[in-house]
Amino acid sequence: MKRHVGKRLVQYALRFKKTILIALLLLTVAVAAELSGPLIAKRMIDKHILGIENPWFETDQGEEAVTYKGEWYKRSDHFASGEEKGKEVRILQVGRDYYFVDEPIPFDGERTVEDGDIMISKDSNTVTLEAEKLTNNELISFYKPEFEPLIWLIVLYFGLLIFASFFEYGQGLLLQTSANRIIQNMRTDVYAQIQRLHINYFDNLPAGKVVSRITNDTEAIRELYVTVLATFFTSIIYMTGIFVALFFLDVKLAFITLAIVPILVIWVIVYRRFASKYNKVIRTRISDINGMINESIQGISIIRAFKRSSQTEKEFETLNESHFTYQNKLLNLNSLMSYNLVNILRNITFVALIWYFGGASLTAASVVSLGVLYAFVDYLNRLFQPVTNMVNQLANLEQALVAADRVFELLDEKGEDVADGELKPYEGNVAFNNVSFAYKEEEYVLKDLSFTAKKGETVALVGHTGSGKSSIMNLLFRFYDNKKGTITIDGKDIQSIPKQHLRQHMAIVLQDPFLFTGTIASNVSLDDPSISREKVEKALNDVGAEELLKTLPKGYDEPVIEKGSTLSSGQRQLISFARALAFDPAVLILDEATSNVDTETEIVIQNALDTLKKGRTTFIIAHRLSTIREADQILVLHQGEIAERGSHEELMQKQGRYYQMYQLQQGKTIERAV
């Protein structure tokens, strides 16, 4: 199924669109303030530095007027509208020297100095003008009216930089905060989806790979929002501002620089074509490595006991080598198409610009002014910084898109919504009516099964491995749904009851109980606020845990690490029993709950079972037939069917399969039942 990764990433971002829009607005203001620098520099060069070559006119003494050899002069652009002007004079620069010319010039062109006179040539025309070379002090006096405007422009420029820095900080903070919030929402959704997924999903996917999607893949997506998109947003707005400024300076030059845009688009398309392929393999290998590490840690004792360490290392190295190979391929691609290629493109652009326009701008017959050329070069230099930033983020972008595709694949798995509310406690009258079930199509593990368990009864399920005992429990808990027939509780089909409601009044004790990181008390209550501390302690005492747990330094507050590995199997099992008792279920399932404990602990547990089973419908899956002698009903399963049923005494009298199994467990030799 196509997941429209980009569209869905945008949908996550739109959850915080208000914050993002404010950030982009702040960014736009910051960019506008920062990009005003070259325009200010252009004005300083063209108006206040090169503006000395504008026409000067004799005038009266006053503001912005300059004295030279007893006469007062003012630059043409300093005259107020309607103000009277006198004789025109000019100040011309030739090389590094400045000359005073006591008359207007008919045209401008290439300038040379000969015997103190200035010769101006343009096309085939030449004019010679009498000129006086200005001393440094005389030149400074002509520049004095420009000092104050230049200082104000410098102050304005630094003020805008400070102003822009505050807005940059604000937009960066808002964008980064939004990005972190987005990924927080995504991780919450992914974890919630894990709770909704069908048990079958976890049967087919190693835990390490699931963890990799929740941690590594979402972390890669976090980089997309925190770094990649922030960089792209900033760069695009920055580039847009630069192009607006370029068009303001010179339309022809701006159109020429626009050629960078299609080059950049083609660049991204070509890069993604190769990077996507490499990144998919890399993300898969990371997932495989995580899965193998998880499996190795879980089975470390088996690996060492059977001397498989060397073989496991080789298998890991194969995965690691594959990951390294594709990382190198991606590295080569990034090296080829990132910073180096940007530098080449930038240098070509600069060479073309200076070759085409630069030479002319240094002459009097300039195509563009020196200020415009300076501003243009400054903007081009700034233009390639966001281009470089975007290109350098292409690798992270592609990694994030591949990771997002894997995360959305998990989110698209069919799940079950968690139902709100509670279900009124039911009596616990369970009935299986002609139930058939298959994990795989047409490979039935339960066939036309029918039995009834009344409230307060204990039903034991026995049979060889693969006979269908655990499948009955899976159906009762609705970890799977039966294909044929119906299962009812108090006459109501369980498939019409939301799974969470159904399980509210059920509890299970497994052969190998699972304990969570926390304390003994928290493992009993599972942090359910409805289960008080008093209830926790009573449950532990009722199952006889007090004696076995009294040696622990902190008692019921003893820390429990992952899976309760610091506790004995008997202690873990008692905690699991207490957990079931604390939740006060109507239906209790004991899945070979006493098979992994010693004889002494089994006696404690058997005593606790009487308390635990009172008033509850109890299903016991047992291999030790001695533990189910008091069961109200024993179902002997064989290849998914009920081969025999009855009490212990009844089945012993039949001398069938149950009798045979019981005798074998007692160490007696018997003839196989036909």
Steps between C-alpha positions, in 0.01 A plus 500: 500500500638841403551706812558855356787557742552868422131582533474321835810672634339831410180393678700442818658844460158662453410401856725788602436727203441810713842478666669416169331794321612739775853358469497550121373856544784572743741336256374719214555814707846380604596421140370836376702680769815302427474531123472877521877505564616488134240765405636725773853429374390584144365836617821570691711424191288657224361803684746587772835372368479500118241778516792747519509482118150643474482862368591771755369859482617829643278610789490712812652391826267263686417146600667230284697769313877452456762773459777470242741783421265763637186376326212295642369193318214259562431162338200492265303242702530718815310796349143549618228525239505847346829598664714720274813339348815670381779392267540117453831334585605133522727279711633202306697197612783372285680202646541569870505882464219756493494816283297822510364604156366857484239424235238233409605201290325435165516121538669235707722215395852370544707749698873572485722780641758675283701806611249573775203491262234230485424337166164320467450262205180333389465324168684735258443814706763650732486807719779665703414682824714719724519340846652560841608205712342499845707456814383259768367782718315657207350162409389441860329841503293397197407177684408671830126536416486120457655406834183534705276305254767227478512470880120481519494231230762298691298536821185399309677193361620381841161582651329283237743215571415516873130526414529199266685295764205529742256387233739221395508380860121511523439315174767241582353437843143471366597275207710271718228485768237420237726231352549337840126515567427341162734210566364465853153461349628251245671284763183507708300388196750224421501371856119518514493305173719232658231457765232469229678252275385142477711244687570333167703804392755435774510131415644588159730792587791482746475734798829670408360609164189644662718689750714629212197658338391667823847630590743518205249575227312765697835654597586528129161667443576734791808611309269572206287743700770639730781546247400421142167683473626787714797531262279476190248754634777741592688449173195537276390823670859623494537420129164660423611816679829498308325463164261784587803717582677392177200600290490831685865559410502383137235295320734361233755382755223350714362294211846363431542386862157333491665224297624368835145394599438233228856374551423457870171319427669258257774455755251393770316262263821325391629477856176355636486238227821340624486594869151353548622156388801509733308634798233230480769234529675691780180539707419131447849398611475718812171330580656156440798587721270618779296183468809282519645692797170467685483128426864449601451676833184302571675172418851577623503205741405256220755651261780450754380161622503360144819685399326704232678828580735479202221408255277777636781752457542391135127538435509844659806598298321402177218741582746764617709467183190541283404811697856636463500437123181695437604775740816539291296515179287773654813679623647499148174636362492775764863590437438527127174693512527719807747772597747447214232530234363816665847653493538421130160653421577809707840555338356461150230756582751748639734463204213552253372803690837671532601417142176630352438803720800556725743643247252755374400611849857609573490758221308821486276364224372237735210267427427482872629712784773378730250507788260277308781259411614488863145437623451236230820315592405522868152359431640222281744408773209490746287306251733202497503466877133382516563290188791334681287454812221333304733275305677394820162402645398283204650191664304560821188575297519169315575305819200663667266425207603134496463482880159672476388245242587221745323674789188565293507136390469409868229762558306366201485151645144408586450552872223502754382818661521506877145518630418751772287432804453184703303180476283390789661194663366182346425172679753295304286228338711406198382290207680387183248402232637311195813716495761452227815709464808517275807723526555441129227455246340156517766367739263454792650457847154484665222299338132523587568550872210517747506517881356704788663646811259631762570774751736382772601184312857397430562361154834336427640468147751223442657346196822463310684802352306640205168354611339846522507585873654847466290575193185469714641765734598724207141487376352563843715811542428596138867519413363322194141457383349163416416427137194287566258454789445731796654562841265650757530641851171511689331423168653799317726446197844632599556636149223752570690625808788749455824317574610743771164464676512122474848484654412733788365201691757242391846422633775267390799340673760380250752220525780759481348812660602840363604766750548866413773735618382653828432342840327185617199709606477682165515165319198382696290815446647585156458860626121468476365780723201284599732249673610641836818417688294307754349291221846429359636382834190289569530330161867421562424364846204294374715318245767424763761740361585649838723209601689483169545877470593578862872457424493795260648819657214729398221245515213580267685816387799299380608628155427270207717527192397388152310167506576458874831327431625561856209302648459124510245330277285427804504865612409618151216253482359606838507865391313398186241317713460803726451719191217278380340499846526880540306558178220275631408338162184307419699268270846380597743319271800311639730409212724227647552737791669244726724323251810715561502503881652267754292258706503715813384811311242291315345404834479872592342577162255210522384632837458846345303357207209407723470865602560622146237277338212570738200639316691515169485298183850358477675343203818309571743390230715236667765246418526382862176307524540472878416872528155466341355205687247729669382662175124487440554411137803374308513532121750272328595655163644313205573666165256783567211283616369396841599135528371454856325704768402448862637515854829341601326191638276461195791525257710256701219249487484534119867406479539701180745774405480681833558177692799424281652848551442487875658159540804607300548804724482272803792304360295192419545296184179437315390380163416775253125557473356416164 
